[in-house]
CSV table of N, CA and C in Angstrom, one decimal:
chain,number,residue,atom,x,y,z
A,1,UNK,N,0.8,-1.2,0.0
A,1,UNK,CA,0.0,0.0,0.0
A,1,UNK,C,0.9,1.2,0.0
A,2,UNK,N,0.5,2.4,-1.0
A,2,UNK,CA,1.5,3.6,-0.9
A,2,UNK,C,1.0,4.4,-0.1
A,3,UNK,N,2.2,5.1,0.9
A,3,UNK,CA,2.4,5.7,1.9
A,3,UNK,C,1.0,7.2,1.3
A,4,UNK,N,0.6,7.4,2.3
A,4,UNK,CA,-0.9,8.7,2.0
A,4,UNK,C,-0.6,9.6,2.3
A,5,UNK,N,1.0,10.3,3.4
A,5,UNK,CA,1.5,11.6,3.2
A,5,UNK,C,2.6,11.2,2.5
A,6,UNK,N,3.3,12.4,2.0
A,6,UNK,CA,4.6,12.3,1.2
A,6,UNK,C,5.3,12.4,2.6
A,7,UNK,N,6.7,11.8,2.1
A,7,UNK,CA,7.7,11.1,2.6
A,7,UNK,C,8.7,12.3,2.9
A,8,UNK,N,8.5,13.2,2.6
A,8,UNK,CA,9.7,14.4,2.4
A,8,UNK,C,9.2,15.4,2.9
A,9,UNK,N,9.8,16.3,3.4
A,9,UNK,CA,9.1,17.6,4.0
A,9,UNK,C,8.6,18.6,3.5
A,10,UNK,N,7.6,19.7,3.5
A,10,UNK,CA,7.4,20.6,2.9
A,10,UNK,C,8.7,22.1,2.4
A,11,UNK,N,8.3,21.9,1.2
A,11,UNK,CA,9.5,22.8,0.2
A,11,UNK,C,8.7,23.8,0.4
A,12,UNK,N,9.4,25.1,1.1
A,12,UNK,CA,8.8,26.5,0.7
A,12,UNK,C,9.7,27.1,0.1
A,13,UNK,N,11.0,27.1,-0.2
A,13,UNK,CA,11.8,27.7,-1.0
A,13,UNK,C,12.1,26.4,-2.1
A,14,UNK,N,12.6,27.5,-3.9
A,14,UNK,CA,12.5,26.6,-4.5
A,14,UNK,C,14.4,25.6,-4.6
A,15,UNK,N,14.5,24.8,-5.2
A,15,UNK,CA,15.6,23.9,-5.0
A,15,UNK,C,16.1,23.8,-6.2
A,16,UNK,N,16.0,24.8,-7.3
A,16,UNK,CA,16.0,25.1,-8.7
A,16,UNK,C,16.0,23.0,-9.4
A,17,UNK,N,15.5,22.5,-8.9
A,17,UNK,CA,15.8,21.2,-9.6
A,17,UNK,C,15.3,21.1,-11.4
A,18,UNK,N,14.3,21.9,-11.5
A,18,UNK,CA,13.9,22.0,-12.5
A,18,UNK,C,12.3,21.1,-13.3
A,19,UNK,N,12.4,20.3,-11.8
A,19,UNK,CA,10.7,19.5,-12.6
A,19,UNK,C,9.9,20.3,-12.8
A,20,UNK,N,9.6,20.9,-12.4
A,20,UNK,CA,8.2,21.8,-12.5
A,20,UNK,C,8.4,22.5,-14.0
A,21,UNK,N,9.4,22.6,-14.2
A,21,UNK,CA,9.8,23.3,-15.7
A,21,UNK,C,9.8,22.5,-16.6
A,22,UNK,N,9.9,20.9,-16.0
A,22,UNK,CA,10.0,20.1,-17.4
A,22,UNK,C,8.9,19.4,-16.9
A,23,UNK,N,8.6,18.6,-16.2
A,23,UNK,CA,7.5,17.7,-16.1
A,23,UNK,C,5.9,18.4,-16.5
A,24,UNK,N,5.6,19.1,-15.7
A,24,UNK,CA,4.0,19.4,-16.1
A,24,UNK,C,4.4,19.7,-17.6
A,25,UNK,N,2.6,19.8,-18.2
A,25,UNK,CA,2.6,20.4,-19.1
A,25,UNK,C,2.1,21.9,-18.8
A,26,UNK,N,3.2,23.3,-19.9
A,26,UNK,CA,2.3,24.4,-19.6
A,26,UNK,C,1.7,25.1,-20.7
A,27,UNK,N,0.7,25.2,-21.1
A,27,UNK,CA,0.1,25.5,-22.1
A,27,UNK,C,0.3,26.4,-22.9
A,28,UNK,N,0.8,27.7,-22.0
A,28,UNK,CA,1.2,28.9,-21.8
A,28,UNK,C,2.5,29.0,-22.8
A,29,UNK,N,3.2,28.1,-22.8
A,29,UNK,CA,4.6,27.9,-23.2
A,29,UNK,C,4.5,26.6,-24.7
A,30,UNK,N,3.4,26.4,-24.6
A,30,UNK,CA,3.7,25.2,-25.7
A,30,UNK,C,3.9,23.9,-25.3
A,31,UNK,N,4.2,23.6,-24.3
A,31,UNK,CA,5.4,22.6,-23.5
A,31,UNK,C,4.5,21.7,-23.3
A,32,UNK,N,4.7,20.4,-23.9
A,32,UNK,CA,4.5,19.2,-23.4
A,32,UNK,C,4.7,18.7,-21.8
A,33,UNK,N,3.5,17.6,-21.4
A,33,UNK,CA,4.0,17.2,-20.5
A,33,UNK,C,5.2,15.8,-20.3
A,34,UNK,N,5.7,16.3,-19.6
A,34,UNK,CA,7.4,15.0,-19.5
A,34,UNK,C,8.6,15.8,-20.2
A,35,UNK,N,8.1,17.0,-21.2
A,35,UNK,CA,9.4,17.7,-22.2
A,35,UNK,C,10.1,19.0,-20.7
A,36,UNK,N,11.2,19.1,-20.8
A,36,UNK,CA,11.7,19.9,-20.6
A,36,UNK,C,11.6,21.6,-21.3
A,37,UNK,N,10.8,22.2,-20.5
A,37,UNK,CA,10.6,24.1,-21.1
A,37,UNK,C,11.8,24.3,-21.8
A,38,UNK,N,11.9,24.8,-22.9
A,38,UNK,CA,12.3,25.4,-23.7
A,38,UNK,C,13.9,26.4,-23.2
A,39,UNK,N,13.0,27.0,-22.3
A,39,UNK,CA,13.8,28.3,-21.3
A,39,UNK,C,14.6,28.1,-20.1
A,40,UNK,N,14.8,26.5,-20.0
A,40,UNK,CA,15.3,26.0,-18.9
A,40,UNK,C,16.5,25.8,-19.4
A,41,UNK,N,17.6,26.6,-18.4
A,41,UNK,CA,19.0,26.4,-18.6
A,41,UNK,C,19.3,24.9,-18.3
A,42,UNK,N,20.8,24.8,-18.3
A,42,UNK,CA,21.1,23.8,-17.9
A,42,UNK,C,21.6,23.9,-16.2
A,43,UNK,N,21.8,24.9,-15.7
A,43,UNK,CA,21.8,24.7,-14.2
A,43,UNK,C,20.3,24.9,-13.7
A,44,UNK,N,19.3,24.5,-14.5
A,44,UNK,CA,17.9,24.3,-14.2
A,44,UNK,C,17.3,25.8,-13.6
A,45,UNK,N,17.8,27.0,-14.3
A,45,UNK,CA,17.3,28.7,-14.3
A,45,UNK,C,16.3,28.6,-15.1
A,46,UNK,N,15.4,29.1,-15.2
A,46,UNK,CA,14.2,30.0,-15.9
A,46,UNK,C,15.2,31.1,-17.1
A,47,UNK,N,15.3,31.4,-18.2
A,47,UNK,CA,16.1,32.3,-19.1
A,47,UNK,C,15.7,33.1,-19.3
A,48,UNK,N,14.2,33.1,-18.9
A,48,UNK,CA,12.7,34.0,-19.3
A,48,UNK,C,12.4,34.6,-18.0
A,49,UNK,N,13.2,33.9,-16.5
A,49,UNK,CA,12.2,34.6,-15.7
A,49,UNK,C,11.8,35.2,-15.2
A,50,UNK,N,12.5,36.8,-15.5
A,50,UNK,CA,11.5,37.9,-15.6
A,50,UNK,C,10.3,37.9,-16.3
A,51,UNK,N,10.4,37.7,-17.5
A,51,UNK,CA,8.9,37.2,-18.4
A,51,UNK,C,8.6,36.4,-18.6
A,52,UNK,N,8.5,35.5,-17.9
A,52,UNK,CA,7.6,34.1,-17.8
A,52,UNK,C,6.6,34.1,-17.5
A,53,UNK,N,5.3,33.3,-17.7
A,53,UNK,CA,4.3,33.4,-17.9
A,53,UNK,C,3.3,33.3,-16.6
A,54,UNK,N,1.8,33.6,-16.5
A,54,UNK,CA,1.4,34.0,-15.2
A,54,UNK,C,1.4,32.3,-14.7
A,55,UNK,N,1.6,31.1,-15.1
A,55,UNK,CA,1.2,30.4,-14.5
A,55,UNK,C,2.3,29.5,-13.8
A,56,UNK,N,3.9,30.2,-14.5
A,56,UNK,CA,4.6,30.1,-14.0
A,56,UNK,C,5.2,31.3,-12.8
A,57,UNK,N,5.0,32.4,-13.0
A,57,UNK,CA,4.6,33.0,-11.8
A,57,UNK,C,4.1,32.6,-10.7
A,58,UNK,N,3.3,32.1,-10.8
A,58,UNK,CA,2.0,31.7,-9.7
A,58,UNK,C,2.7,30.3,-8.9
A,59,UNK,N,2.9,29.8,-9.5
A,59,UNK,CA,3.5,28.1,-9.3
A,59,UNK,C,4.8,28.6,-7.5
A,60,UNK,N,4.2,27.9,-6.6
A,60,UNK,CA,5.0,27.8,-5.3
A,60,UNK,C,5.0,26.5,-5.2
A,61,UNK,N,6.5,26.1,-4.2
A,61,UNK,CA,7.3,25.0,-4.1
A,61,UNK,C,6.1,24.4,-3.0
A,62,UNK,N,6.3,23.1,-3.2
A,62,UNK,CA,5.3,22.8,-1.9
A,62,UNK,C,6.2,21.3,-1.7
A,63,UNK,N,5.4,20.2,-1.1
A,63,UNK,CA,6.0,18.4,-0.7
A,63,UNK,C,6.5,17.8,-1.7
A,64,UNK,N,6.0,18.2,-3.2
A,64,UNK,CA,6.6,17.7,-4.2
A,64,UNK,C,7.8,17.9,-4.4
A,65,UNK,N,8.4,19.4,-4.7
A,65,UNK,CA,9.5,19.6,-5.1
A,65,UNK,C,10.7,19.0,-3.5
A,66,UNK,N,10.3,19.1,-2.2
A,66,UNK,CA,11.1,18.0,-1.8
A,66,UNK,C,11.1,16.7,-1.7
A,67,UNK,N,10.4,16.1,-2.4
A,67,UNK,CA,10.4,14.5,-2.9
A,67,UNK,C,11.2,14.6,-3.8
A,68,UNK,N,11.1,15.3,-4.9
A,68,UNK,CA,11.9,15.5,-6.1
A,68,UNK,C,13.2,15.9,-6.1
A,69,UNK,N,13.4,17.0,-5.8
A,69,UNK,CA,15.0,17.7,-5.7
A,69,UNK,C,15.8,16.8,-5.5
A,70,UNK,N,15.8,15.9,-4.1
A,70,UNK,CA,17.1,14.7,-3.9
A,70,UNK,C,17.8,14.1,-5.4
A,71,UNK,N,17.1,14.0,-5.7
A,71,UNK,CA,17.5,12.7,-7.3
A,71,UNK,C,18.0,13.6,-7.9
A,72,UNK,N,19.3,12.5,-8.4
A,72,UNK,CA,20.6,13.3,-9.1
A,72,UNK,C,20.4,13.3,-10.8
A,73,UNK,N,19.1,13.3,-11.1
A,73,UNK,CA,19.3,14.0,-12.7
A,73,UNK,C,17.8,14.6,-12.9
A,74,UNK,N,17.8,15.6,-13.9
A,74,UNK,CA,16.7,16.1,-14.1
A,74,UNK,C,15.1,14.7,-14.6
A,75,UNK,N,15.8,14.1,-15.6
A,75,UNK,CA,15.1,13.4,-16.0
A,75,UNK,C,14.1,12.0,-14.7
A,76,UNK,N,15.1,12.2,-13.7
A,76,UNK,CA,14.7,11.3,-12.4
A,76,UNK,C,13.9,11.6,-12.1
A,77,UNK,N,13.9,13.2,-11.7
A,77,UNK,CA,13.0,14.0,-11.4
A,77,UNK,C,12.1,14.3,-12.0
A,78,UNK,N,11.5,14.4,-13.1
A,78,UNK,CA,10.6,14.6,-14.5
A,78,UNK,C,10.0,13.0,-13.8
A,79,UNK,N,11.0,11.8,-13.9
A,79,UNK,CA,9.8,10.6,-13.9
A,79,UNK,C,8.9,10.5,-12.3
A,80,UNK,N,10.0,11.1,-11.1
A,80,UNK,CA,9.0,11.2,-10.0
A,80,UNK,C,8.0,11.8,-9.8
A,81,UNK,N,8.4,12.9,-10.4
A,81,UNK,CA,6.8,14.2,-10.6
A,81,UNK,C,5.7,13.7,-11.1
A,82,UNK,N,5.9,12.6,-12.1
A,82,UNK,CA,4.7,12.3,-13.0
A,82,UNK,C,4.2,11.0,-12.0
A,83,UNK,N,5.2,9.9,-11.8
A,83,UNK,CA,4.9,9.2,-10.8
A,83,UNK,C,4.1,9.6,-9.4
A,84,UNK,N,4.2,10.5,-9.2
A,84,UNK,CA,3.2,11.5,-8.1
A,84,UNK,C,1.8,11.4,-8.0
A,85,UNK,N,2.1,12.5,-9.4
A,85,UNK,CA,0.4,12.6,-10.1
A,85,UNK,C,-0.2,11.8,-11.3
A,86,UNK,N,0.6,10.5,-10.4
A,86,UNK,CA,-0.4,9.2,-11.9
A,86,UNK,C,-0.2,9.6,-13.1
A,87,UNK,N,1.0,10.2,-13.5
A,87,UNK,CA,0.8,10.7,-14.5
A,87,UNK,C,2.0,9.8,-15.9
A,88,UNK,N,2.8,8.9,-15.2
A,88,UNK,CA,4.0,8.1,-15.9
A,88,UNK,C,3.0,7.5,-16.2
């Protein structure tokens, strides 16, 4: 049976890991979900984000992004996020 709270503590600051930039999809941006945004550096920065979009504005770190951050590649992270939200 899978654990009913997350395992990790609440993220109020972000850990620049970069799921949230690659995993969801944002509509806003074109971006598929599982693809990595477009505007995402490689030390996992926003390139845009001063002008990034309101939904990426809006977006705060919460239990997810510390489940995710630990794991040592982007793409680990992209498959935990979706694994989250039933979404792999």
């Amino acid at each position: 049976m899978a654990e009913p709270f997350p395992s990790t503590f609440w993220q109020r600051d972000c850990t620049l890991c970069g799921a949230c930039c690659a995993a969801p999809d944002i509509a806003a941006l074109n971006k598929p979900l599982g693809v990595p945004c477009q505007h995402l550096d490689r030390g996992c920065r926003c390139a845009i984000y001063e002008n990034r979009p309101k939904v990426c504005r809006n977006y705060t770190p919460d239990w997810v992004c510390g489940e995710v951050a630990p794991l040592p590649t982007l793409e680990a992270r992209v498959r935990r996020f979706l694994e989250i939200y039933d979404l792999a």
